[in-house]
XYZ file of C-alpha atoms in Angstrom:
654
model
C -9.336 11.872 17.314
C -10.088 8.183 17.376
C -6.973 6.143 16.776
C -7.492 3.222 14.460
C -5.586 0.060 15.197
C -5.632 -3.356 13.669
C -3.545 -6.470 14.407
C -1.702 -7.114 11.176
C 0.074 -10.345 11.945
C 2.138 -12.147 14.550
C 5.690 -13.415 14.368
C 6.289 -15.953 17.114
C 8.945 -18.175 18.483
C 9.436 -19.255 22.093
C 11.592 -16.685 23.869
C 10.522 -13.686 21.803
C 7.247 -12.428 20.405
C 6.638 -9.709 17.850
C 3.134 -8.309 17.692
C 2.437 -5.853 14.865
C -0.216 -3.169 15.014
C -1.108 -0.762 12.196
C -1.859 2.926 12.750
C -2.845 5.511 10.153
C -3.054 8.647 12.325
C -1.075 8.032 15.509
C 1.673 10.355 14.271
C 0.838 13.860 13.094
C 2.344 15.237 9.901
C 2.390 18.527 8.015
C 3.235 18.386 4.308
C 3.169 21.180 1.734
C 1.579 23.465 4.314
C -1.284 21.067 5.106
C -1.943 19.044 8.250
C -2.633 15.546 6.967
C -5.650 13.748 8.432
C -4.416 10.232 7.655
C -0.709 10.555 6.863
C 0.029 6.851 6.657
C -2.464 5.520 4.108
C 0.315 4.581 1.703
C -0.309 6.870 -1.273
C -2.391 6.138 -4.367
C -1.138 5.393 -7.871
C -3.834 4.764 -10.479
C -6.492 3.924 -7.873
C -9.599 1.953 -8.793
C -12.300 2.086 -6.140
C -15.654 0.704 -5.107
C -18.010 1.997 -2.416
C -20.074 -0.457 -0.372
C -21.211 -1.185 3.169
C -18.942 -4.147 3.839
C -19.435 -4.407 7.601
C -23.205 -3.852 7.542
C -23.157 -0.904 9.950
C -25.201 1.394 7.733
C -22.399 3.539 6.326
C -20.310 3.195 3.194
C -16.809 1.721 3.291
C -14.103 2.072 0.659
C -12.247 -0.614 -1.290
C -9.289 0.499 -3.378
C -6.961 -1.256 -5.815
C -3.820 0.227 -7.292
C -0.284 -0.675 -8.378
C 0.196 -3.445 -5.806
C -2.553 -5.601 -7.305
C -4.058 -6.108 -3.839
C -7.192 -4.481 -2.427
C -7.040 -2.007 0.425
C -10.038 -2.005 2.731
C -10.789 1.284 4.457
C -13.559 1.018 7.019
C -15.805 4.012 7.578
C -15.358 4.733 11.293
C -17.669 7.726 11.026
C -21.326 7.514 10.101
C -23.652 7.793 7.122
C -23.334 11.593 6.926
C -19.799 12.205 8.204
C -17.324 9.603 6.924
C -13.975 8.846 8.552
C -11.993 6.199 6.687
C -9.355 4.126 8.453
C -7.200 1.512 6.787
C -7.934 -2.002 8.024
C -5.800 -3.989 5.616
C -3.738 -3.295 2.517
C -4.133 -6.863 1.352
C -7.801 -7.813 1.618
C -8.027 -11.597 2.079
C -4.549 -11.733 0.480
C -6.247 -11.964 -2.934
C -4.246 -10.745 -5.921
C -6.701 -8.922 -8.186
C -4.371 -7.585 -10.848
C -5.760 -4.458 -12.471
C -9.487 -4.568 -11.531
C -12.044 -5.964 -9.074
C -15.789 -5.838 -8.433
C -17.854 -6.838 -5.367
C -21.478 -7.910 -5.821
C -23.853 -10.551 -4.529
C -23.493 -12.597 -7.686
C -25.058 -15.785 -6.267
C -27.940 -14.018 -4.469
C -27.153 -15.552 -1.071
C -27.045 -12.252 0.811
C -23.301 -11.594 0.900
C -20.826 -9.930 -1.445
C -18.812 -12.085 -3.828
C -15.813 -10.945 -5.839
C -14.862 -10.796 -9.520
C -11.359 -9.786 -10.568
C -8.690 -10.102 -13.178
C -7.178 -13.582 -13.491
C -3.609 -14.025 -12.223
C -2.206 -16.151 -15.028
C -4.136 -14.770 -17.998
C -5.074 -11.109 -17.422
C -7.865 -11.218 -20.025
C -9.808 -13.870 -18.087
C -12.017 -13.321 -15.041
C -11.702 -14.882 -11.592
C -14.801 -15.489 -9.501
C -14.469 -15.763 -5.712
C -17.518 -16.909 -3.783
C -17.968 -15.455 -0.309
C -17.995 -18.140 2.403
C -18.827 -16.403 5.684
C -16.509 -13.503 4.916
C -13.715 -15.581 3.384
C -12.926 -16.135 -0.275
C -11.492 -19.611 -0.614
C -10.335 -20.425 -4.103
C -11.569 -19.119 -7.415
C -12.837 -20.268 -10.786
C -12.471 -18.753 -14.238
C -15.803 -17.523 -15.574
C -17.060 -19.110 -18.811
C -20.115 -18.360 -20.925
C -22.880 -20.869 -21.673
C -20.906 -22.215 -24.641
C -17.838 -22.970 -22.543
C -15.765 -20.082 -23.872
C -14.042 -17.860 -21.322
C -15.577 -14.466 -20.611
C -12.845 -11.985 -21.535
C -11.941 -8.398 -20.764
C -8.768 -6.772 -22.038
C -6.281 -6.137 -19.221
C -6.119 -2.410 -20.107
C -9.839 -1.991 -19.408
C -11.766 -1.554 -16.180
C -15.067 -3.380 -16.739
C -18.298 -3.094 -14.791
C -21.502 -4.942 -13.922
C -25.001 -3.490 -14.258
C -28.565 -4.773 -14.613
C -29.076 -3.162 -18.002
C -32.162 -5.205 -18.904
C -33.849 -4.831 -15.498
C -34.246 -8.587 -14.942
C -32.765 -8.625 -11.449
C -29.206 -9.710 -12.167
C -26.001 -7.908 -13.133
C -24.825 -8.074 -16.713
C -21.192 -7.643 -17.720
C -19.719 -4.809 -19.790
C -16.163 -4.202 -20.864
C -14.492 -1.843 -23.287
C -12.457 -2.501 -26.382
C -9.490 -0.612 -27.788
C -11.552 -0.098 -30.930
C -13.880 2.248 -29.042
C -16.804 -0.147 -28.608
C -18.432 -1.988 -25.678
C -18.674 -5.751 -25.225
C -21.871 -6.991 -23.600
C -22.422 -10.312 -21.820
C -25.941 -10.946 -20.549
C -26.298 -12.572 -17.133
C -28.702 -15.491 -17.664
C -28.758 -16.782 -14.084
C -26.926 -19.283 -11.894
C -25.488 -22.666 -12.755
C -24.490 -24.705 -9.686
C -24.381 -21.463 -7.704
C -22.082 -19.729 -10.203
C -23.250 -16.797 -12.348
C -23.550 -17.712 -16.016
C -23.157 -15.277 -18.901
C -24.069 -15.276 -22.576
C -22.032 -13.316 -25.083
C -24.248 -10.853 -26.954
C -22.083 -8.404 -28.887
C -18.745 -6.598 -29.160
C -20.517 -3.414 -30.216
C -23.285 -2.793 -27.726
C -25.713 -0.063 -28.812
C -23.381 0.647 -31.722
C -21.420 2.962 -29.441
C -18.121 4.008 -30.980
C -15.870 6.414 -29.123
C -12.149 6.891 -29.395
C -11.142 9.651 -27.069
C -9.456 12.960 -27.582
C -8.152 13.837 -30.992
C -7.343 10.252 -31.890
C -9.139 8.483 -34.710
C -6.843 5.499 -35.168
C -8.662 2.998 -32.959
C -5.994 3.036 -30.249
C -8.251 3.156 -27.196
C -11.869 2.986 -26.221
C -13.739 2.483 -22.952
C -10.993 2.310 -20.372
C -13.243 2.686 -17.300
C -17.052 2.609 -17.327
C -19.869 2.939 -14.803
C -23.666 2.859 -15.189
C -25.806 5.240 -13.121
C -29.030 7.225 -13.495
C -27.671 10.782 -13.773
C -30.722 12.585 -15.144
C -33.258 11.136 -12.735
C -35.462 9.517 -15.383
C -35.262 6.049 -13.873
C -32.947 4.368 -16.381
C -29.182 3.828 -16.423
C -26.882 6.285 -18.152
C -23.259 5.476 -18.984
C -20.256 7.297 -17.513
C -17.108 6.666 -19.526
C -13.448 7.400 -18.808
C -11.114 7.030 -21.784
C -7.333 6.889 -22.114
C -7.350 9.852 -24.516
C -9.988 11.878 -22.683
C -9.012 14.337 -19.924
C -12.608 14.605 -18.746
C -15.551 12.159 -18.729
C -17.953 11.144 -21.440
C -21.600 10.741 -20.460
C -23.817 8.735 -22.802
C -27.462 9.452 -22.033
C -30.103 6.732 -22.067
C -33.200 7.913 -23.920
C -34.841 4.497 -23.745
C -36.202 2.600 -20.773
C -35.024 0.398 -17.948
C -35.610 -2.709 -20.032
C -34.645 -1.361 -23.440
C -31.906 1.281 -23.319
C -31.177 3.597 -26.224
C -27.749 5.227 -25.939
C -27.353 8.021 -28.468
C -26.634 11.441 -26.972
C -23.045 12.006 -25.774
C -21.714 14.707 -23.437
C -18.041 15.248 -24.225
C -17.121 16.788 -20.860
C -18.592 16.217 -17.430
C -19.699 17.676 -15.048
C -20.957 20.463 -17.332
C -20.238 23.432 -15.014
C -16.750 22.409 -13.842
C -15.632 19.328 -15.776
C -12.998 16.876 -14.643
C -9.634 17.731 -16.137
C -6.780 15.275 -15.570
C -4.003 13.303 -17.233
C -6.623 11.054 -18.798
C -8.310 7.691 -18.215
C -10.612 8.769 -15.411
C -12.602 6.213 -13.443
C -15.981 7.521 -12.222
C -17.811 6.150 -9.179
C -20.828 7.389 -7.271
C -21.850 7.169 -3.601
C -23.889 9.088 -1.026
C -21.279 9.784 1.638
C -22.788 12.940 3.074
C -26.140 11.342 3.857
C -28.274 13.813 1.915
C -30.020 11.192 -0.198
C -28.238 11.747 -3.497
C -25.070 10.237 -4.892
C -21.927 12.307 -5.141
C -19.290 11.874 -7.831
C -15.799 10.517 -7.206
C -13.246 10.272 -9.988
C -9.891 8.541 -9.692
C -7.210 9.102 -12.308
C -5.684 5.998 -13.851
C -3.385 8.211 -16.005
C -3.631 8.291 -19.770
C -2.266 9.963 -22.849
C -1.590 13.239 -21.029
C 0.832 11.998 -18.382
C 1.178 10.133 -15.107
C -0.965 11.811 -12.473
C 0.315 10.045 -9.370
C -0.847 12.670 -6.850
C -4.009 14.780 -6.660
C -5.752 11.904 -8.367
C -8.894 11.398 -6.266
C -11.522 13.986 -7.273
C -14.638 14.666 -5.223
C -17.724 16.440 -6.584
C -20.651 17.049 -4.243
C -24.117 16.504 -5.677
C -26.016 19.749 -5.043
C -28.882 18.916 -7.355
C -32.540 18.905 -6.381
C -34.917 16.021 -6.643
C -33.558 13.177 -8.721
C -31.545 15.334 -11.096
C -27.799 15.401 -10.421
C -25.754 18.589 -10.319
C -22.127 18.246 -9.272
C -19.949 20.889 -7.641
C -16.164 20.454 -7.449
C -14.715 20.116 -3.929
C -11.182 18.663 -4.094
C -8.634 16.680 -6.135
C -7.345 14.906 -3.016
C -10.298 13.344 -1.255
C -8.185 11.481 1.311
C -5.516 13.578 3.041
C -2.280 11.573 3.285
C 1.403 11.757 2.474
C 1.930 11.030 -1.222
C 5.207 11.957 -2.972
C 4.579 10.354 -6.383
C 6.259 6.945 -6.303
C 8.636 4.530 -4.549
C 8.991 6.308 -1.227
C 12.033 5.376 0.844
C 11.946 6.515 4.515
C 14.688 6.837 7.100
C 14.476 7.755 10.795
C 17.358 9.572 12.509
C 17.804 12.273 15.153
C 19.566 14.585 12.728
C 19.352 17.692 14.943
C 20.293 15.947 18.219
C 17.231 17.225 20.073
C 16.315 13.820 21.493
C 13.625 12.780 19.017
C 13.694 11.044 15.650
C 13.307 13.045 12.462
C 12.032 11.608 9.198
C 13.559 11.649 5.714
C 11.615 10.369 2.718
C 12.941 10.061 -0.813
C 11.175 9.057 -4.013
C 11.803 7.712 -7.493
C 11.071 11.001 -9.183
C 9.078 14.166 -8.680
C 6.676 14.876 -11.548
C 5.986 18.403 -10.323
C 9.331 19.650 -11.578
C 11.416 19.209 -14.700
C 13.518 17.169 -15.216
C 11.879 14.220 -13.494
C 14.445 13.358 -10.832
C 14.322 12.024 -7.328
C 13.944 14.218 -4.293
C 14.698 13.819 -0.594
C 12.110 15.371 1.712
C 13.063 16.338 5.265
C 10.419 16.199 7.996
C 11.706 17.674 11.231
C 10.151 16.253 14.377
C 8.674 19.359 15.971
C 6.935 17.259 18.606
C 8.862 15.246 21.152
C 10.236 11.768 21.838
C 6.872 10.784 23.313
C 4.556 12.649 20.924
C 6.103 12.905 17.453
C 4.928 15.383 14.850
C 6.678 15.541 11.478
C 6.749 18.877 9.693
C 8.227 19.272 6.215
C 11.012 21.793 5.831
C 10.255 24.352 3.148
C 12.922 23.208 0.676
C 14.316 19.922 -0.549
C 17.202 18.518 1.434
C 19.470 18.491 -1.601
C 18.718 20.789 -4.490
C 20.955 19.220 -7.101
C 20.026 16.422 -9.503
C 20.628 13.203 -7.573
C 19.145 10.850 -10.152
C 16.136 8.589 -9.623
C 15.011 5.893 -7.186
C 16.804 7.488 -4.235
C 17.394 5.674 -0.922
C 18.921 7.722 1.928
C 20.890 6.331 4.883
C 22.672 8.145 7.712
C 25.745 7.596 9.862
C 28.876 9.378 11.131
C 31.454 8.178 8.588
C 34.195 10.707 9.364
C 34.053 10.677 13.162
C 33.338 14.393 13.553
C 30.296 13.892 15.748
C 27.553 14.741 13.272
C 25.557 12.481 10.989
C 26.515 12.159 7.358
C 24.390 10.987 4.451
C 24.796 8.212 1.894
C 22.348 7.869 -1.004
C 21.674 4.849 -3.205
C 20.152 5.384 -6.625
C 18.705 3.794 -9.756
C 22.136 3.289 -11.324
C 23.443 1.213 -8.427
C 25.771 3.885 -7.039
C 26.309 4.884 -3.404
C 27.003 8.602 -2.993
C 28.567 10.034 0.154
C 27.583 13.495 1.448
C 29.347 15.093 4.399
C 27.191 16.876 6.966
C 28.074 20.585 6.843
C 25.045 21.849 8.776
C 25.156 25.018 10.806
C 22.701 25.586 13.613
C 19.200 24.529 12.597
C 20.021 24.833 8.887
C 20.624 21.392 7.411
C 23.150 21.002 4.584
C 25.273 18.259 3.022
C 28.195 18.462 0.587
C 28.894 15.791 -1.986
C 32.229 14.029 -1.464
C 32.358 10.958 -3.720
C 30.805 7.766 -4.993
C 31.848 5.311 -2.299
C 34.528 2.771 -3.225
C 33.553 2.778 -6.844
C 30.406 0.787 -5.986
C 28.412 0.060 -9.138
C 25.717 -2.568 -8.596
C 22.869 -3.993 -10.649
C 20.576 -1.040 -9.983
C 18.245 0.394 -7.313
C 20.943 0.289 -4.646
C 19.510 0.602 -1.125
C 22.178 1.070 1.578
C 22.109 0.615 5.335
C 24.930 1.267 7.827
C 25.707 -0.592 11.047
C 28.610 -1.959 13.060
C 28.062 -5.629 12.233
C 31.526 -6.838 13.252
C 31.729 -4.919 16.530
C 34.961 -3.067 15.735
C 33.586 0.403 16.373
C 33.051 1.582 12.806
C 30.135 1.410 10.388
C 29.885 -1.391 7.840
C 27.797 -1.135 4.683
C 25.044 -3.518 3.590
C 23.357 -2.823 0.239
C 20.187 -4.173 -1.331
C 19.860 -4.139 -5.106
C 17.535 -4.685 -8.040
C 18.118 -8.434 -8.381
C 17.122 -9.030 -4.754
C 20.602 -9.873 -3.461
C 22.428 -8.271 -0.535
C 25.985 -6.996 -0.966
C 28.224 -6.590 2.107
C 31.133 -4.174 2.397
C 33.140 -4.524 5.611
C 34.717 -1.313 6.891
C 38.414 -2.181 7.289
C 39.233 1.432 8.037
C 38.163 3.088 11.271
C 35.454 5.356 12.659
C 37.197 8.456 11.244
C 38.159 7.234 7.797
C 36.113 4.537 6.100
C 37.550 1.907 3.780
C 34.916 -0.507 2.509
C 35.980 -3.931 1.261
C 33.624 -6.349 -0.519
C 33.002 -9.647 1.282
C 30.697 -12.607 0.850
C 27.409 -12.388 2.709
C 24.811 -14.854 3.925
C 22.678 -16.371 1.192
C 19.792 -14.029 1.844
C 17.779 -12.594 -1.005
C 14.274 -11.773 -2.238
C 12.825 -11.837 -5.728
C 13.773 -8.248 -6.486
C 14.508 -4.825 -4.986
C 15.951 -5.920 -1.658
C 15.888 -3.098 0.889
C 17.756 -3.800 4.167
C 17.575 -2.088 7.532
C 19.685 -2.929 10.606
C 18.353 -2.583 14.157
C 18.509 -4.566 17.385
C 14.928 -5.748 17.169
C 14.984 -8.258 20.051
C 17.099 -6.102 22.387
C 19.972 -8.597 22.779
C 22.750 -6.185 21.852
C 23.175 -7.435 18.269
C 21.951 -5.878 15.033
C 19.182 -7.833 13.332
C 18.148 -7.548 9.682
C 14.794 -6.289 8.418
C 14.467 -6.761 4.679
C 11.984 -5.113 2.328
C 11.333 -6.443 -1.143
C 9.803 -5.814 -4.531
C 6.815 -8.076 -4.071
C 7.371 -10.323 -1.049
C 6.467 -8.092 1.872
C 8.955 -7.583 4.696
C 11.167 -10.247 6.288
C 12.950 -10.338 9.630
C 16.234 -12.176 10.223
C 17.437 -12.540 13.807
C 21.158 -12.191 14.451
C 22.149 -15.385 16.274
C 25.855 -14.482 16.371
C 27.805 -12.221 18.676
C 29.367 -8.781 18.630
C 32.216 -9.847 16.337
C 30.553 -12.572 14.267
C 27.080 -11.913 12.908
C 24.908 -14.878 11.867
C 21.453 -14.144 10.512
C 19.219 -17.133 11.202
C 16.794 -17.560 8.352
C 14.594 -19.927 10.371
C 13.052 -16.830 11.910
C 12.161 -15.322 8.591
C 8.567 -14.358 8.087
C 6.470 -12.312 5.759
C 3.959 -9.779 6.980
C 0.826 -9.280 4.888
C 1.594 -7.444 1.694
C 1.245 -3.705 2.079
C 2.462 -2.768 -1.341
C 5.202 -3.252 -3.873
C 8.837 -2.206 -3.276
C 8.561 -2.082 0.507
C 11.328 -0.072 2.171
C 11.459 -0.232 5.982
C 12.743 2.273 8.513
C 12.681 1.521 12.236
C 13.055 3.432 15.472
C 11.555 4.229 18.871
C 9.283 7.184 18.156
C 7.355 7.203 21.440
C 10.154 6.554 23.947
C 8.629 3.212 24.881
C 9.347 -0.471 24.459
C 7.440 -0.423 21.190
C 9.402 -0.167 17.959
C 7.917 1.839 15.116
C 8.159 0.549 11.568
C 7.709 3.149 8.816
C 7.362 1.486 5.406
C 7.692 3.169 2.044
C 5.954 1.622 -0.971
C 5.728 2.025 -4.739
C 2.649 4.252 -4.449
C 4.674 7.086 -2.942
C 3.207 7.039 0.556
C 4.059 5.497 3.927
C 2.570 2.912 6.245
C 3.118 2.948 10.017
C 3.282 -0.270 12.001
C 4.174 -0.486 15.657
C 5.205 -3.589 17.512
C 6.125 -4.584 21.011
C 8.970 -7.026 21.452
C 8.092 -9.411 24.226
C 11.213 -10.994 25.682
C 11.257 -14.125 27.785
C 8.078 -15.632 26.369
C 7.349 -18.852 28.294
C 9.866 -18.156 31.075
C 7.206 -17.344 33.641
C 9.396 -17.596 36.724
C 12.219 -15.578 35.134
C 14.899 -18.169 35.873
C 16.340 -17.986 32.378
C 14.964 -21.318 31.195
C 11.831 -23.250 30.346
C 10.711 -26.196 32.483
C 7.722 -27.815 34.174
C 7.564 -25.010 36.733
C 6.713 -22.562 33.943
C 3.985 -24.924 32.701
C 2.486 -25.152 36.191
C 2.567 -21.372 36.634
C 0.815 -20.820 33.325
C -1.780 -23.535 33.993
C -2.585 -22.117 37.439
C -3.214 -18.609 36.147
C -5.285 -19.862 33.195
C -7.462 -21.983 35.522
C -7.879 -19.006 37.839
C -8.536 -16.696 34.901
C -5.945 -14.318 36.279
C -2.915 -14.121 33.974
C -2.728 -10.360 33.517
C 0.375 -10.062 35.707
C 2.262 -12.315 33.275
C 1.686 -9.771 30.508
C 3.034 -10.957 27.162
C 5.292 -13.648 28.681
C 2.364 -16.042 29.067
C 0.765 -15.384 25.676
C 2.491 -18.203 23.818
C 0.533 -17.958 20.571
C 0.303 -14.187 20.458
C -3.471 -13.962 20.339
C -3.679 -11.348 23.056
C -4.983 -13.686 25.800
C -4.141 -16.667 27.965
C -5.810 -20.028 27.492
C -5.252 -23.763 27.123
C -3.600 -23.264 23.721
C -0.803 -21.339 25.409
C -0.351 -24.166 27.929
C -0.122 -26.730 25.139
C 2.438 -24.634 23.218
C 4.657 -24.286 26.267
C 4.301 -27.934 27.246
C 5.237 -29.105 23.763
C 8.472 -27.136 23.617
C 9.457 -28.134 27.187
C 8.870 -31.827 26.438
C 11.141 -31.741 23.385
C 13.639 -29.453 25.127
C 13.390 -26.906 22.340
C 12.071 -23.634 23.689
C 15.075 -21.500 22.779
């Protein structure tokens, strides 16, 4: 299996370098009896997708937008007949697209531009022109009369050349059950220009399901020639429709006539979901016809947060489509509904790290409450493989928005469990396991802790007194610190002031010695600000988290919850991140100590500059490894020399 890797970002300061690399299939996983092909794709909630050959290699890549508001780009590492999608970025160009997006060569210059929902006013449309692969800035699209082109934020609009004049016109639905049509009339100063035509195109009027009160109309629409007659038909997913509508075009390419309506599609085995289905079409098997893909945005019949990516193979002959159902989960990954919260711990003391993952709630059972999944590492400390145990870790109702954390709180040699929840409580469970059977007994709500909500605990000996202290993230983004004034056999947590560290919302802390200096550092997840790292600049009895070393990795979702550990028995730390979509991301990074200290004398001076310059001039710096890569770009060049020289000259390389 080809392992996909991509440099996500770099966090750099002289003396220590963190280089992050993303993997989607480096770790094997078995969930619900299935070996997952790409376990760490992050889960999908209400996914909206578009198929296109972004990298120009002749096969079709996948772009996907869901609850985060940012586009995931999955490159097809296979070929035109056997796709293999690998995640390249979960935040394409760091562009916030809100609830919809659409790539097309709008300015006819040979590359793909981008339209999306506007950030400040969700009914307006942002246009991003492609400049050599980058999208720098945006404008709000207006029609020829200066009025903004609008699309209700609850709709997923589309573009199609409905009049066969060579450019893409704009269509969007209305809650009244009609379609709004803007004709594309060409370019003005390189920007596509539209003319409003009607709010009731073709006099189409559909309100889905059994509703007749004008509550919803065209939630997600796509034009495609389904009957092979050369003109565009309309595929329509509605909030109140569990299948798809197909509106057949009995006119021509230039003059469509949309009259006949199929109430369920495909006819032999129709889509059946929670409602508001988004249809897309692409030839991914290389047989010359376009297959059908339907993602569930969730509608009047519930929240379908898993099994929400349908695939129908086109088995028709000639130009006439005939679709055969294949699967409801086109991409095989871990997805446990929503707000996954991971934790790594060697719970069975076999020398490798096991994985626990909790969620906000589990829609597969009633009532909708959170669940903690246990994945035992049945591999090794050099080749991990996570396999789900057959039952939930705790069978009782634990509430919602669960966040597990582990530590020996009673000094009996095994690892106990604490759980944060939606109400802001911290529950303590004693480990009562026997043999390979894992069990925990509820003891109490710790210290009467009752916070603002979404409490996320982490344990660590921050004051160096031999017992575990408690640090808790909460809904308002603050961190709450409880010092353990008891001992390692009997905890007694006392509230104390903590450093002024916070994020916008849903702070999620994790403690680990990230730079290998013997002190616990802080890794902080957030509601919408990525993940931050705070280096502990104190000592074993006095922790000081230096915010000057804070950074934000590219956004990989909303409500990021980090878990860290050494999964491969190497100098690389693994970062497992839970997100709102119910899945996990896996990042791995190597901590490079002593960056710039090339002669290993414990300091930075002109001798280090000379050593780096000599190896760069000789093009032979490989023996320096990461110590000479001052800017973290994976090589050694004059920029590294300049960086080292600058810090030596100002005596500030520490």
